[in-house]
Every structure is written in C-alpha cells, then in structure tokens.
Amino acid sequence: MFHSAAKSLSVASTSLYSRSFLLRVRHYCDKAPLKLRISQAFSTADLGKSVKIQGWVRSVRTQKAHIFLHVNDGSSLQSLQVVAGAELNDQLLTFGSAVEVTGILKKSPHQKQAVELEAQRIHVIGECDPVDFPFKIKERHNLEYLRQFPHLRCRTNAFSSLLRIRSEATAAFHSFFKDNGFVQIHTPVITSNDCEGAGELFQVEPSSVGDAHREFFFSVPAFLTVSGQLHLEVMSGAFSRVYTFGPTFRAENSQSRRHLAEFYMVEAELGFLRSLNDLTKVMEDMFKSTTEQVLARCVEDVDLFHRHVTPGHRASVDAMLKSSFPVMSYSEAVEILGRSTENFTFPVDWGCDLKTEHEKHLVKHCGNVPVFVTDYPYRLKPFYARANQDPPQNTAAAVDLLVPGVGELCGGSLREERLDVLTAHLEDAGLEDTYDWYLDLRRFGSVPHGGFGLGFERFLQCVLGVDNIKDVIPFPRYSHSCLL
Amino acid sequence: MFHSAAKSLSVASTSLYSRSFLLRVRHYCDKAPLKLRISQAFSTADLGKSVKIQGWVRSVRTQKAHIFLHVNDGSSLQSLQVVAGAELNDQLLTFGSAVEVTGILKKSPHQKQAVELEAQRIHVIGECDPVDFPFKIKERHNLEYLRQFPHLRCRTNAFSSLLRIRSEATAAFHSFFKDNGFVQIHTPVITSNDCEGAGELFQVEPSSVGDAHREFFFSVPAFLTVSGQLHLEVMSGAFSRVYTFGPTFRAENSQSRRHLAEFYMVEAELGFLRSLNDLTKVMEDMFKSTTEQVLARCVEDVDLFHRHVTPGHRASVDAMLKSSFPVMSYSEAVEILGRSTENFTFPVDWGCDLKTEHEKHLVKHCGNVPVFVTDYPYRLKPFYARANQDPPQNTAAAVDLLVPGVGELCGGSLREERLDVLTAHLEDAGLEDTYDWYLDLRRFGSVPHGGFGLGFERFLQCVLGVDNIKDVIPFPRYSHSCLL
C-alpha cells in the first residue's frame, strides 16, 4: 500500500545528460516515478528505475559541476547519496532541510554504497536555518548535549539508531513470549494496590478539583503502578503463562544514571513452576534470545554504538551470550564479598541488602558475565515471596540477575502459593483485609508459580553499553524534569 | 525449553486396564512423561505417548467405573477430556481445583474431540471449595456478574477467550506496523502537555507529600497523557513512519458503556503525507488487516462470542471486511442527517458537533459498514489540525472513522505543518510560548504529515460485538471504581 505512485511528474533537466541517458529517462518518465523509502533504495532491485525519495538532508557538498547530498528518512542509519547537476543547487538546501528528490537510481562508483540517486529534480519541502538549528553539520554532539533537545535529538544518527534498536528490542521480547505460548496482559497503570509495599508512589487525581475535602475520583486512593506482578498472578491462575510489557513508576527523588520516574518493565509469570532453577532458565533464555535478535536485526545501528559510543563493548556482549550464567546463593555471595580485598562503602554481613558496588564486584568475580544470586534473606523480600522455611537462616526463593555495567537487571521469585503461610504473613503485616482478593487466588485452585521483572531500559544499557538511562528512552522523566 | 521432562514418575494404577494397554504403558513409563500444554495435546502427533498435563478442572462427571474430567490450562478455549478409573476419584476433584494428570494420550471415541487422556495418576495441586467459589459448574454467568470478580473472571470461558483475543489483536497491530516500516515509539505516560487542550486530566504527584505548599515533583504540573500524538509528531520528523500503542487517560466522571478512565490507544503518524485520502487508506488497511488476523488466529475464541455472547455478529463483521469504506464530508453528513426523519435528541446544524446518535445514523445510512467523515468545521478541532482555508466554511483536514455499534473508532487529521499558519493560531490561543518546542518542528525541516488514533477497546467491541467496554479490558478503571 505504501508503494502508490505519485501523481505529478517533474520534467527532467536536460543540459547535463547524454543522449542515451535521456532516452532512458524518457522511458521511465512515461510512468510515474517509484516512491521508495531509503532503506528500500539500497536494494539493487530498482537500479535504473525512476524513483522518488523524501527525507532530510544530512550533508551537502558542492563542486563546480555537481552537488552531492546525503538524504536520510529514518528507515535506516544509512543516508542515500544524491548526485545532481550544479543547476539544481538551491540556497535552501541546508543541513536539516526536508527534500523530495526524483531521479534515476544508479550503481555507485564509490565503495561505501552500492547505489546513488542521479537527481532530475530536487524540491525543498521544509527549510532549516543552519544558524538556529541546534545541531551542526559534521559535528558529533555527545549524548548529554542532545538531551537538552528531546524534540529534535531523534534527528541525529546516534539517537535515531537508539530508537530503531528500542523498537526492535520491544518486538524481540514480544516474539520470545509469543513463541513460548505466553498470553500478553495489559496490566493496569492506575491501581489501588501498592505491590512492593515499599518505594515512593505517585498518586493520581483529576487536576480540576482543587480543595482538600474532595472525594477520591476512584472512591479510594489511586496510584501509578510500580509493578504488574499481582495482576499477572491473577492471570497466571487462568493461562499458566502470561507477560506484560509496559510503563511502571517510582516517585524517587533521584538523579542517578540508573533510575527514572517512568520506565518500562517486562514482567512474566508462570504457573505450575516449582523451582528457581526453572525460573532462571526462562530468564537466561529470554536474555539471550532477545539480545541475539537485536544484534541480528539492527546490525548497523548496534555497530554505531559499539564503535563510536562505547568502543569495545561488543566483545563484552559476545562473552555474555557465550556464557552459561553462573548461579550463586546469597550466602555464597556474602562469603565472596567478605573474602574480597575491595574497600566497600557499605559493609557486608549476612542479612544486609546488596548495594550496586557489591553487585558489580560479584559480576566481576564471575568474569564479567551475568550472574544469578538466589535465596535472599526472607525479611529483605516482599510478602509474596515464597518462604524456604530453612531456619535458622530463613531465606526466600527469590533471585536477582546481575549484569555487567548495570547491576540488577531482573528480579524474580517463587510466589507463596500456600494459603496458610501467606495468610499468616499478611496477618503479621496487618494486610489480610487489603489483600483478601489475593488470598482468594490461593483459596481457589492455587498452584505453585513464580515470575520475574526485567528493567527494559537497563537491558538496552547492558546490550549497547550506554552509561546513562536517560539516553535509552524517548522522553526521560525524573525529579525536576518532564520536558514536553 | 518448555518441554523439559518431569523428573518423578508415577506408578500406573493397574486394575482396569487390558494387558496390551499395560505393556504400552510400561514401555512409555520407562521414559519420563512428556509435559504438554493442553493446546499441544490436541495435535495427534503425541497419540499413544505418556504425557503429563496441568490445569484447572472445568467439569467432573462420575460413572460407576469411570470418572470424566475436563481440564483447561488457558492455552486454548478447549479443555482436554480426562478418563480415569473410579479408583482415581478424590473428593477434592471439584470444579475449579488445580490438577496434574499423567496418562496416555489416546484417540477419542467421541466426535467432539480428537484425543483424550487415559489417566494413570491424578494429583490435586490446589483445592477449590465449590460453595465459596463464585462461579458454579455448568452455569453460564453473564458478563455483568463476572465484572464483580476482576481477580477470578479470567477463569471463565468467555473472559479467557476475550483475553486471548486481546493478546492476539495486540500482536496484529504490532505486525501491521512492523510490516509497513513503522518504528514503535514508547510515548510518555507522564507529560507536561495537554495534547487535546480539552477533556479532564489526571494530575500526578508523589503520594507522601501532603501539604499544599509543596513543590511540584517535576518542577511543573504533570499529567497522565490523553494522547501520544505530539510526541509522535516529534518522531515522524525523523523516521517518517512511527506508531505507539499504550495506555491513555481521561478523568471524566462517566459510567458509560463506551468510556473508561484508562484505555489503550493505537496511534500512528506519517511524514510526507499530503491528503486525507492517503490517511484513510492506511486506516482502512489497518482495520481490515488486523481484523482478518484476529479472525484467522482466534477461530474458537471469536466463535464463542459470535455464537453465545452476540449471536449474528459474524455476518456484520464479514460485511465490514467486504466493503470499501465510504467517505463523506462533514457537510454531506449534515445534509443526510437533516433529510432524515429520525427524531434526534440533539438538533443538527452545520457547525455542530456530531453526537453518538448522529454517528449511528450515518453508519446505518451507509448500510452498516464503517464510514469516514472528513473536513469538519475548523473550530471543532484542536489547534494542530490543518486548516483547509476554504472560506466561508473554514474546515479542517480532519477525519473520523465511524463503525457499527460503537460510533467513533478512530480520529485523525493532517497536521498544520506551515509555520506561519500554526504560529498565528497558537498566538490567538495564547499558547505560543507553551508550544514553542512544537513550533520548532516546523522551523527545522517541516514536512506535510498526518496521523490518527484508534481506541483499542472499541476495536475489540466492534469485532466481537461486546456492548460494554468494561468487558474487553482486564482491569477496568472508571469513576468510583479501581478494583485491585
């Protein structure tokens, strides 16, 4: 449907072309030129044809008799070289301007590209003043500079590559789950639950009601979700395998390179699952399958990051894919950290929460590959984690996946499916009424089950080696910043 | 990975089986039984094999020498018939209980199903008290009754079918856009914009700060998005074709069958697009392609709705798919409505907004197929709609897609790409500073472009014939209701 021929034909400029060339042009001008996206133009299938392309000028070079443009339409990282006679030059042909070019697709004499477009007509659709435009021709602006222009940074090579990769990575996660029989569930953004029982929540109310004595819109306080897990548990009780992929929120006053107020999580829940071993297998398969798909489908875009943004990172990614992810218990992790000669800011004792510095040390200890840490102290984990009932330690069947450069990428656990154990824990916390519906899931056909969540932005950071989480999401939101 | 053989083997009960059957059983018991999801068991590829299935009991029938169960695990609408000797009966085998069954997959003597499972072992994993369980065996509960149990309704045939269809429909939209070269963009949920300039917004602030003199978390007031359009326009200026599929919000105090406070929108934006005609073509292709995919991939689940929930609706859907969607201008629509003998609650004059009663009449007028209405009065449309500059009428290049039973399914427009026209309109509205970044999109390489949004729940209502929007979303949110 997107190949519909344009209705108007332009007249070819004649002065510069040979007779045989003109005959070919006339032949093709009998038909409307073929409208192509630039990624399609690189296939040599249309060589010799009259085509029309549309895009934005990424470079302009003028010689005596010719001008050379690079035109990009976002369909790929590569821009198409356009060659035109000098008489087609126009002072409006500047970096950033939008153009429509009609001409003949020819074999390029240059090694870098297989094809180029011999222009017959160049029409500037939208001007771009090079003085006002914040990006300059031939300058490589760093990611921090680009962050100031959330509405324009997608027009740069680096950020357009990032967003194409993000789109493919999203598709890769959907494929993985679909291929393995998971049902996708749109878990709600607005919820009356607080899944984690911790962390700062955003509250939601209509903006127009100003007074403090108002009723709640939903009759109860309502928050932005911090996790779709509890809603997925509902669904795993019907479909066995379910997942969700959507925005989640934390109202943390953080400016860190690893946190956002709005970020994306991939969460999965599996019924009839009895061991952490079965869970880590799914997590490892998912990580490898999606990473491989991204590397295979976004060769040029990923290469831009691995060459120019984070040189050397590709070897690290290849090492992750080749490795069988090691598994260690929390107790083993504490032992390893205790034996280390590294000077940690936070001391390590059995029972303490692991900090980023500890996580990074464990990853390094394992040879800079992803590592699973299992069976954390029960009291560190939320009420839904399954108790191992292994006194005197009292651990929970919970697992984190730590990855190089990022630290915690995934967190998961078996869930407490035993009605009596769960009821006792909720009663201890005074939450048995709030979560009466959750207890229903254990009253009626309860099954052993477990699941995990993956931070999607951290996944992109890990695969691409991008240091700051604000550079892997289209419009980052964090404390004091909500541009656009 | 999900085929891993179980480690423990059960001993086959012997009393009821023939010698040759037992020999076969022994043969297969040498190996661990094959773990199958129920949808896989229906393929006759595993006939004669020893298998293990896990799921929930949907029916129990006891005869003298045998018991018959139907077990469902959510992988398909169909339950697997399990046949067992009476000695395997257990009083805990009730409707809704969770079971694990090991046995031999056999050709079924019944016409309804190709295979059945001859059980050797039945293990009740999770009990279900039939008195407390809100759903009763063999009763068909209506959708309104089910709505009271958002945590359990996914265990019924109707709602589990709905959610499998919703999952496939989601995949169908992603496929359509991917196949046509669109980049998926995660447009933000929290935004400092008010895209429509109308409609009630939800405001977002951390829950912990109670006093009125607090600072805004994001330094500015922040809202839940009502549309990703403006953010998509940013991206269409780099990728030409982009789309988003995510939650959107309206704080409207409505209990209607057509509105929710949280709902899903599919939105697309196309650069280098010059006519409404090109836009309606994409909208029509998308509607037909995704509907056909849903009908093809969810045959049984859709059939349940078309037979039992909304009998006769299939013919209506087929008629939509066969039709070329008619296009009429707003002016023509007003003429048709003016000539009608129907008694409308709201009178119709050129310049008025069309109400649901008018939309339904137009759809009926066209023979109950989807219809495009174009070129609405400019003053009815938001600031970004492209002015047709056709005095004295002064219309905008905007289009709605109206569909049977639902009314407005999609709304779209060409966007005002001309810097001078857009600046004048924003100045008239006193919004030129707020939308200075949006004007930047027209200052730097502006191109003609347009896009549209589709209400995903309304799409499901339209395809399935479901009357109430609360029955096509996992966890409906509306005024005074935010269960779970």
Short mmCIF file of C-alpha atoms in Angstrom, two decimals, chain B residues 66-476:
data_model
loop_
_atom_site.label_atom_id
_atom_site.label_comp_id
_atom_site.label_asym_id
_atom_site.label_seq_id
_atom_site.Cartn_x
_atom_site.Cartn_y
_atom_site.Cartn_z
CA HIS B 66 -15.04 -44.23 35.41
CA ILE B 67 -14.70 -40.56 36.07
CA PHE B 68 -14.55 -37.96 33.33
CA LEU B 69 -12.87 -34.60 33.82
CA HIS B 70 -12.43 -31.61 31.57
CA VAL B 71 -9.15 -29.88 32.30
CA ASN B 72 -8.21 -26.44 30.96
CA ASP B 73 -4.87 -24.62 31.25
CA GLY B 74 -5.74 -21.45 29.35
CA SER B 75 -3.62 -22.32 26.32
CA SER B 76 -6.85 -22.67 24.37
CA LEU B 77 -10.59 -22.49 24.86
CA GLN B 78 -10.88 -26.27 24.58
CA SER B 79 -10.48 -28.41 27.68
CA LEU B 80 -8.96 -31.85 27.46
CA GLN B 81 -11.17 -34.78 28.41
CA VAL B 82 -9.53 -36.98 31.02
CA VAL B 83 -10.87 -40.51 31.55
CA ALA B 84 -9.90 -42.36 34.70
CA GLY B 85 -10.87 -45.43 36.60
CA ALA B 86 -13.22 -44.75 39.50
CA GLU B 87 -10.46 -45.64 41.98
CA LEU B 88 -8.68 -42.41 41.00
CA ASN B 89 -11.64 -40.37 42.21
CA ASP B 90 -10.98 -37.94 45.01
CA GLN B 91 -13.45 -35.71 46.80
CA LEU B 92 -11.06 -32.81 46.21
CA LEU B 93 -11.59 -33.17 42.43
CA THR B 94 -14.05 -30.30 42.22
CA PHE B 95 -14.89 -27.60 39.70
CA GLY B 96 -12.08 -25.01 39.85
CA SER B 97 -9.46 -27.20 41.53
CA ALA B 98 -5.96 -27.40 40.05
CA VAL B 99 -4.73 -30.82 38.95
CA GLU B 100 -1.79 -32.60 37.42
CA VAL B 101 -2.69 -35.63 35.35
CA THR B 102 -0.34 -38.26 33.95
CA GLY B 103 -1.56 -40.82 31.45
CA ILE B 104 -1.66 -41.99 27.88
CA LEU B 105 -2.95 -39.74 25.11
CA LYS B 106 -5.48 -41.73 23.06
CA LYS B 107 -7.75 -41.26 20.11
CA SER B 108 -11.13 -40.27 21.49
CA PRO B 109 -14.21 -42.34 20.61
CA HIS B 110 -16.25 -39.11 20.75
CA GLN B 111 -16.79 -36.83 17.80
CA LYS B 112 -16.25 -33.58 19.63
CA GLN B 113 -12.57 -34.09 20.33
CA ALA B 114 -9.81 -35.96 18.54
CA VAL B 115 -7.94 -37.02 21.67
CA GLU B 116 -8.50 -37.80 25.31
CA LEU B 117 -6.19 -38.60 28.18
CA GLU B 118 -6.42 -42.00 29.82
CA ALA B 119 -5.26 -41.15 33.33
CA GLN B 120 -2.83 -43.19 35.36
CA ARG B 121 -2.42 -40.67 38.09
CA ILE B 122 -4.36 -37.58 39.12
CA HIS B 123 -2.89 -35.24 41.67
CA VAL B 124 -4.93 -32.38 43.11
CA ILE B 125 -2.49 -29.48 43.44
CA GLY B 126 -4.87 -26.81 44.66
CA GLU B 127 -8.31 -27.33 46.17
CA CYS B 128 -11.40 -25.25 45.40
CA ASP B 129 -14.40 -25.20 47.70
CA PRO B 130 -17.41 -25.24 45.36
CA VAL B 131 -19.56 -23.45 47.94
CA ASP B 132 -17.26 -20.43 48.28
CA PHE B 133 -16.14 -20.27 44.64
CA PRO B 134 -18.30 -17.58 42.97
CA PHE B 135 -18.64 -19.47 39.69
CA LYS B 136 -20.78 -22.59 39.57
CA ILE B 137 -20.30 -25.67 37.45
CA LYS B 138 -22.36 -25.73 34.25
CA GLU B 139 -23.80 -22.26 34.88
CA ARG B 140 -23.22 -19.63 32.21
CA HIS B 141 -22.65 -16.42 34.19
CA ASN B 142 -23.31 -13.20 32.29
CA LEU B 143 -20.57 -10.61 31.76
CA GLU B 144 -22.11 -8.21 34.28
CA TYR B 145 -21.97 -10.83 37.04
CA LEU B 146 -18.36 -11.67 36.16
CA ARG B 147 -17.35 -8.00 36.45
CA GLN B 148 -17.69 -8.26 40.23
CA PHE B 149 -14.73 -10.65 40.32
CA PRO B 150 -11.88 -9.00 38.40
CA HIS B 151 -9.40 -11.40 40.01
CA LEU B 152 -11.28 -14.55 39.04
CA ARG B 153 -13.24 -13.84 35.86
CA CYS B 154 -10.27 -14.83 33.67
CA ARG B 155 -11.03 -18.42 34.76
CA THR B 156 -14.31 -18.48 32.83
CA ASN B 157 -14.58 -19.46 29.17
CA ALA B 158 -15.90 -16.11 27.97
CA PHE B 159 -13.33 -13.91 29.66
CA SER B 160 -10.36 -16.16 28.99
CA SER B 161 -11.35 -16.16 25.31
CA LEU B 162 -11.58 -12.37 25.44
CA LEU B 163 -8.07 -12.03 26.86
CA ARG B 164 -6.53 -14.44 24.35
CA ILE B 165 -8.21 -12.42 21.59
CA ARG B 166 -6.95 -9.18 23.11
CA SER B 167 -3.42 -10.58 23.17
CA GLU B 168 -3.63 -11.65 19.50
CA ALA B 169 -5.19 -8.34 18.49
CA THR B 170 -2.31 -6.51 20.15
CA ALA B 171 0.13 -8.65 18.17
CA ALA B 172 -1.85 -7.99 14.98
CA PHE B 173 -1.45 -4.22 15.33
CA HIS B 174 2.28 -4.58 16.00
CA SER B 175 2.60 -6.82 12.91
CA PHE B 176 0.74 -4.40 10.69
CA PHE B 177 3.00 -1.51 11.60
CA LYS B 178 6.22 -3.53 11.56
CA ASP B 179 5.40 -4.98 8.14
CA ASN B 180 4.89 -1.47 6.82
CA GLY B 181 8.12 0.02 8.12
CA PHE B 182 6.86 1.94 11.14
CA VAL B 183 9.13 2.46 14.17
CA GLN B 184 7.41 1.83 17.52
CA ILE B 185 7.82 4.68 19.98
CA HIS B 186 7.08 4.49 23.70
CA THR B 187 5.44 7.89 24.09
CA PRO B 188 5.47 9.03 27.73
CA VAL B 189 2.58 8.43 30.14
CA ILE B 190 3.51 11.39 32.33
CA THR B 191 3.59 14.64 30.41
CA SER B 192 3.60 18.37 30.97
CA ASN B 193 1.46 18.85 27.82
CA ASP B 194 -2.25 18.78 27.39
CA CYS B 195 -2.47 17.49 23.83
CA GLU B 196 -6.16 17.99 23.20
CA GLY B 197 -6.50 21.23 25.06
CA ALA B 198 -9.74 19.76 26.31
CA GLY B 199 -11.06 16.92 28.43
CA GLU B 200 -10.39 16.23 32.07
CA LEU B 201 -6.81 15.41 33.03
CA PHE B 202 -5.40 13.34 35.84
CA GLN B 203 -2.62 15.10 37.70
CA VAL B 204 0.32 13.22 39.18
CA GLU B 205 2.28 13.93 42.39
CA PRO B 206 4.10 11.76 44.91
CA SER B 207 1.67 10.41 47.50
CA SER B 208 3.85 11.12 50.51
CA VAL B 209 3.79 14.92 50.32
CA GLY B 210 0.64 16.11 52.00
CA ASP B 211 0.81 19.89 52.28
CA ALA B 212 -0.48 22.36 49.72
CA HIS B 213 2.73 24.38 49.60
CA ARG B 214 4.81 21.59 48.20
CA GLU B 215 6.96 21.94 45.14
CA PHE B 216 5.94 20.02 42.06
CA PHE B 217 7.92 16.76 41.78
CA PHE B 218 8.74 17.55 38.14
CA SER B 219 9.06 21.32 38.88
CA VAL B 220 5.96 21.79 36.68
CA PRO B 221 2.43 20.37 36.88
CA ALA B 222 2.42 16.88 35.35
CA PHE B 223 -0.49 14.92 33.91
CA LEU B 224 -1.36 11.49 32.57
CA THR B 225 -1.28 11.57 28.79
CA VAL B 226 -4.51 11.86 26.80
CA SER B 227 -2.70 11.13 23.52
CA GLY B 228 0.83 10.42 22.30
CA GLN B 229 0.26 12.46 19.15
CA LEU B 230 2.51 15.46 19.81
CA HIS B 231 5.35 13.13 20.81
CA LEU B 232 4.75 11.06 17.70
CA GLU B 233 4.92 14.23 15.60
CA VAL B 234 8.39 14.80 17.05
CA MET B 235 9.37 11.32 15.86
CA SER B 236 7.72 11.49 12.45
CA GLY B 237 10.19 14.33 11.78
CA ALA B 238 12.99 11.73 11.93
CA PHE B 239 11.52 8.35 10.96
CA SER B 240 8.63 9.40 8.67
CA ARG B 241 6.50 6.50 9.94
CA VAL B 242 6.00 5.92 13.65
CA TYR B 243 3.37 4.46 15.93
CA THR B 244 2.63 3.99 19.60
CA PHE B 245 0.37 1.53 21.40
CA GLY B 246 -0.20 2.25 25.05
CA PRO B 247 -2.46 3.44 27.83
CA THR B 248 -4.15 6.86 27.72
CA PHE B 249 -6.32 8.55 30.32
CA ARG B 250 -9.41 10.72 30.78
CA ALA B 251 -10.63 11.90 34.19
CA GLU B 252 -14.24 12.02 33.02
CA ASN B 253 -16.95 11.28 35.51
CA SER B 254 -18.62 8.80 33.20
CA GLN B 255 -20.25 5.42 33.76
CA SER B 256 -20.99 4.92 30.07
CA ARG B 257 -20.60 1.70 28.13
CA ARG B 258 -18.15 3.46 25.79
CA HIS B 259 -15.73 5.24 28.16
CA LEU B 260 -13.01 4.30 30.63
CA ALA B 261 -10.64 6.42 32.72
CA GLU B 262 -7.74 4.25 31.45
CA PHE B 263 -7.86 2.78 27.96
CA TYR B 264 -5.49 1.78 25.17
CA MET B 265 -4.84 3.74 22.00
CA VAL B 266 -3.05 2.79 18.82
CA GLU B 267 -1.69 5.97 17.26
CA ALA B 268 0.26 6.41 14.04
CA GLU B 269 1.91 9.40 12.39
CA LEU B 270 3.13 9.58 8.79
CA GLY B 271 5.52 12.13 7.33
CA PHE B 272 5.40 13.29 3.71
CA LEU B 273 1.66 12.72 3.65
CA ARG B 274 -0.38 15.30 1.79
CA SER B 275 -4.01 14.20 1.61
CA LEU B 276 -6.71 12.77 3.85
CA ASN B 277 -7.16 10.18 1.14
CA ASP B 278 -3.71 8.75 1.83
CA LEU B 279 -4.54 8.70 5.55
CA THR B 280 -7.91 6.96 5.25
CA LYS B 281 -6.25 4.31 3.07
CA VAL B 282 -3.85 3.44 5.90
CA MET B 283 -6.70 3.44 8.45
CA GLU B 284 -8.86 1.14 6.31
CA ASP B 285 -5.94 -1.22 5.54
CA MET B 286 -5.07 -1.36 9.24
CA PHE B 287 -8.65 -2.10 10.31
CA LYS B 288 -9.06 -4.89 7.76
CA SER B 289 -5.62 -6.42 8.18
CA THR B 290 -5.82 -6.60 11.98
CA THR B 291 -9.44 -7.82 12.00
CA GLU B 292 -8.63 -10.56 9.49
CA GLN B 293 -5.63 -11.62 11.54
CA VAL B 294 -7.73 -11.84 14.72
CA LEU B 295 -10.43 -13.88 12.96
CA ALA B 296 -7.81 -16.22 11.48
CA ARG B 297 -5.77 -16.74 14.65
CA CYS B 298 -8.56 -16.95 17.24
CA VAL B 299 -11.14 -19.06 15.44
CA GLU B 300 -12.61 -20.81 18.50
CA ASP B 301 -12.37 -17.86 20.85
CA VAL B 302 -14.04 -15.45 18.42
CA ASP B 303 -16.64 -18.08 17.62
CA LEU B 304 -17.62 -18.25 21.30
CA PHE B 305 -18.50 -14.55 21.20
CA HIS B 306 -20.21 -14.69 17.81
CA ARG B 307 -22.33 -17.70 18.85
CA HIS B 308 -23.11 -17.22 22.50
CA VAL B 309 -22.49 -13.61 23.51
CA THR B 310 -23.61 -11.70 20.40
CA PRO B 311 -25.34 -14.13 18.03
CA GLY B 312 -25.35 -12.99 14.41
CA HIS B 313 -22.46 -10.57 14.79
CA ARG B 314 -20.16 -12.52 12.48
CA ALA B 315 -22.22 -11.56 9.42
CA SER B 316 -21.85 -7.91 10.39
CA VAL B 317 -18.05 -8.27 10.66
CA ASP B 318 -17.84 -10.04 7.29
CA ALA B 319 -19.86 -7.22 5.71
CA MET B 320 -17.38 -4.66 7.10
CA LEU B 321 -14.43 -6.57 5.68
CA LYS B 322 -16.01 -6.88 2.23
CA SER B 323 -16.97 -3.23 1.98
CA SER B 324 -14.92 -0.36 0.60
CA PHE B 325 -15.41 2.11 3.40
CA PRO B 326 -17.50 5.03 2.07
CA VAL B 327 -16.15 8.56 2.57
CA MET B 328 -18.40 11.57 3.09
CA SER B 329 -17.64 15.12 4.07
CA TYR B 330 -18.99 16.62 7.26
CA SER B 331 -21.20 18.85 5.09
CA GLU B 332 -22.66 15.82 3.32
CA ALA B 333 -23.17 14.15 6.69
CA VAL B 334 -25.11 17.18 7.97
CA GLU B 335 -27.27 17.10 4.83
CA ILE B 336 -28.04 13.39 5.29
CA LEU B 337 -28.90 13.95 8.94
CA GLY B 338 -31.07 16.97 8.01
CA ARG B 339 -33.05 14.89 5.49
CA SER B 340 -33.60 12.07 8.00
CA THR B 341 -36.99 11.56 9.57
CA GLU B 342 -35.40 10.25 12.77
CA ASN B 343 -36.14 12.14 15.96
CA PHE B 344 -32.69 13.18 17.24
CA THR B 345 -32.24 14.35 20.83
CA PHE B 346 -29.69 16.91 19.62
CA PRO B 347 -30.64 19.07 16.60
CA VAL B 348 -28.27 19.11 13.62
CA ASP B 349 -26.97 22.31 12.05
CA TRP B 350 -23.81 22.94 10.06
CA GLY B 351 -21.19 23.70 12.69
CA CYS B 352 -22.50 21.41 15.40
CA ASP B 353 -20.52 18.51 16.82
CA LEU B 354 -21.84 15.10 15.81
CA LYS B 355 -23.22 13.05 18.69
CA THR B 356 -23.32 9.26 19.00
CA GLU B 357 -26.95 9.18 17.78
CA HIS B 358 -25.87 11.04 14.62
CA GLU B 359 -22.86 8.78 14.08
CA LYS B 360 -25.02 5.68 14.42
CA HIS B 361 -27.50 7.09 11.88
CA LEU B 362 -24.71 7.75 9.37
CA VAL B 363 -23.38 4.20 9.74
CA LYS B 364 -26.90 2.84 9.21
CA HIS B 365 -27.39 5.14 6.23
CA CYS B 366 -24.29 3.56 4.63
CA GLY B 367 -25.58 0.02 5.12
CA ASN B 368 -23.98 -0.73 8.49
CA VAL B 369 -20.38 -0.60 7.35
CA PRO B 370 -17.58 1.67 8.63
CA VAL B 371 -17.73 5.18 7.18
CA PHE B 372 -15.22 8.04 7.05
CA VAL B 373 -16.45 11.56 7.76
CA THR B 374 -13.99 14.25 6.64
CA ASP B 375 -13.42 18.01 6.73
CA TYR B 376 -15.05 19.04 9.97
CA PRO B 377 -15.56 22.71 10.90
CA TYR B 378 -12.16 24.07 11.89
CA ARG B 379 -13.37 25.47 15.21
CA LEU B 380 -14.42 21.99 16.38
CA LYS B 381 -10.87 20.66 16.03
CA PRO B 382 -7.71 21.15 18.15
CA PHE B 383 -5.01 23.67 17.24
CA TYR B 384 -2.83 21.18 15.39
CA ALA B 385 -5.40 20.23 12.71
CA ARG B 386 -4.52 21.56 9.25
CA ALA B 387 -6.75 24.39 8.07
CA ASN B 388 -8.32 23.80 4.65
CA GLN B 389 -8.59 27.60 4.28
CA ASP B 390 -11.85 27.29 2.35
CA PRO B 391 -13.97 30.26 3.44
CA PRO B 392 -16.75 30.81 4.11
CA GLN B 393 -16.94 27.31 5.63
CA ASN B 394 -13.42 27.13 7.08
CA THR B 395 -12.98 23.42 7.57
CA ALA B 396 -10.05 21.39 8.82
CA ALA B 397 -8.47 18.35 7.12
CA ALA B 398 -9.70 16.04 9.88
CA VAL B 399 -11.36 12.65 9.62
CA ASP B 400 -13.28 10.29 11.90
CA LEU B 401 -13.95 6.62 11.26
CA LEU B 402 -17.40 5.60 12.49
CA VAL B 403 -18.20 1.92 12.89
CA PRO B 404 -21.38 -0.10 13.56
CA GLY B 405 -22.42 -0.47 17.18
CA VAL B 406 -19.63 1.71 18.53
CA GLY B 407 -19.66 5.07 16.72
CA GLU B 408 -16.29 6.83 16.59
CA LEU B 409 -13.46 4.28 16.41
CA CYS B 410 -10.67 6.48 15.01
CA GLY B 411 -9.95 10.18 14.73
CA GLY B 412 -7.22 11.66 12.60
CA SER B 413 -6.10 14.71 10.67
CA LEU B 414 -3.45 16.28 8.59
CA ARG B 415 -1.37 18.40 10.95
CA GLU B 416 -0.66 22.09 10.36
CA GLU B 417 2.90 21.99 9.03
CA ARG B 418 3.01 25.66 7.91
CA LEU B 419 4.95 27.69 10.46
CA ASP B 420 3.11 30.96 9.81
CA VAL B 421 -0.40 29.47 9.97
CA LEU B 422 0.39 27.45 13.11
CA THR B 423 2.06 30.41 14.84
CA ALA B 424 -0.99 32.61 14.16
CA HIS B 425 -3.35 30.00 15.62
CA LEU B 426 -1.24 29.45 18.72
CA GLU B 427 -0.96 33.21 19.25
CA ASP B 428 -4.74 33.52 19.01
CA ALA B 429 -4.98 30.91 21.76
CA GLY B 430 -2.17 32.49 23.82
CA LEU B 431 -0.23 29.23 23.61
CA GLU B 432 2.80 30.24 21.52
CA ASP B 433 5.19 30.02 24.47
CA THR B 434 3.88 26.68 25.78
CA TYR B 435 4.25 25.16 22.34
CA ASP B 436 7.46 26.83 21.26
CA TRP B 437 9.10 23.39 21.02
CA TYR B 438 6.23 22.29 18.77
CA LEU B 439 6.85 25.29 16.53
CA ASP B 440 10.50 24.17 16.33
CA LEU B 441 9.28 21.08 14.47
CA ARG B 442 8.00 23.47 11.77
CA ARG B 443 11.08 25.72 11.90
CA PHE B 444 13.52 22.93 11.10
CA GLY B 445 12.79 20.73 8.10
CA SER B 446 8.99 20.73 8.39
CA VAL B 447 7.10 18.28 6.20
CA PRO B 448 3.42 17.74 5.46
CA HIS B 449 2.24 14.96 7.75
CA GLY B 450 -0.79 13.42 9.35
CA GLY B 451 -1.90 10.69 11.67
CA PHE B 452 -4.70 9.11 13.60
CA GLY B 453 -5.60 7.32 16.82
CA LEU B 454 -7.72 4.21 17.28
CA GLY B 455 -9.45 3.24 20.52
CA PHE B 456 -8.26 -0.34 21.04
CA GLU B 457 -11.11 -1.37 23.35
CA ARG B 458 -13.65 0.00 20.88
CA PHE B 459 -11.93 -2.04 18.17
CA LEU B 460 -12.48 -5.17 20.25
CA GLN B 461 -16.10 -4.18 20.91
CA CYS B 462 -16.61 -3.68 17.18
CA VAL B 463 -15.09 -7.03 16.14
CA LEU B 464 -16.69 -9.10 18.91
CA GLY B 465 -19.96 -7.22 19.30
CA VAL B 466 -19.40 -6.68 23.02
CA ASP B 467 -21.71 -3.97 24.31
CA ASN B 468 -19.84 -2.77 27.41
CA ILE B 469 -16.23 -1.52 27.22
CA LYS B 470 -15.62 -2.82 30.77
CA ASP B 471 -15.81 -6.36 29.40
CA VAL B 472 -12.92 -6.05 26.92
CA ILE B 473 -10.13 -4.89 29.28
CA PRO B 474 -8.50 -6.95 32.05
CA PHE B 475 -8.98 -4.44 34.88
CA PRO B 476 -11.42 -1.61 34.03
#
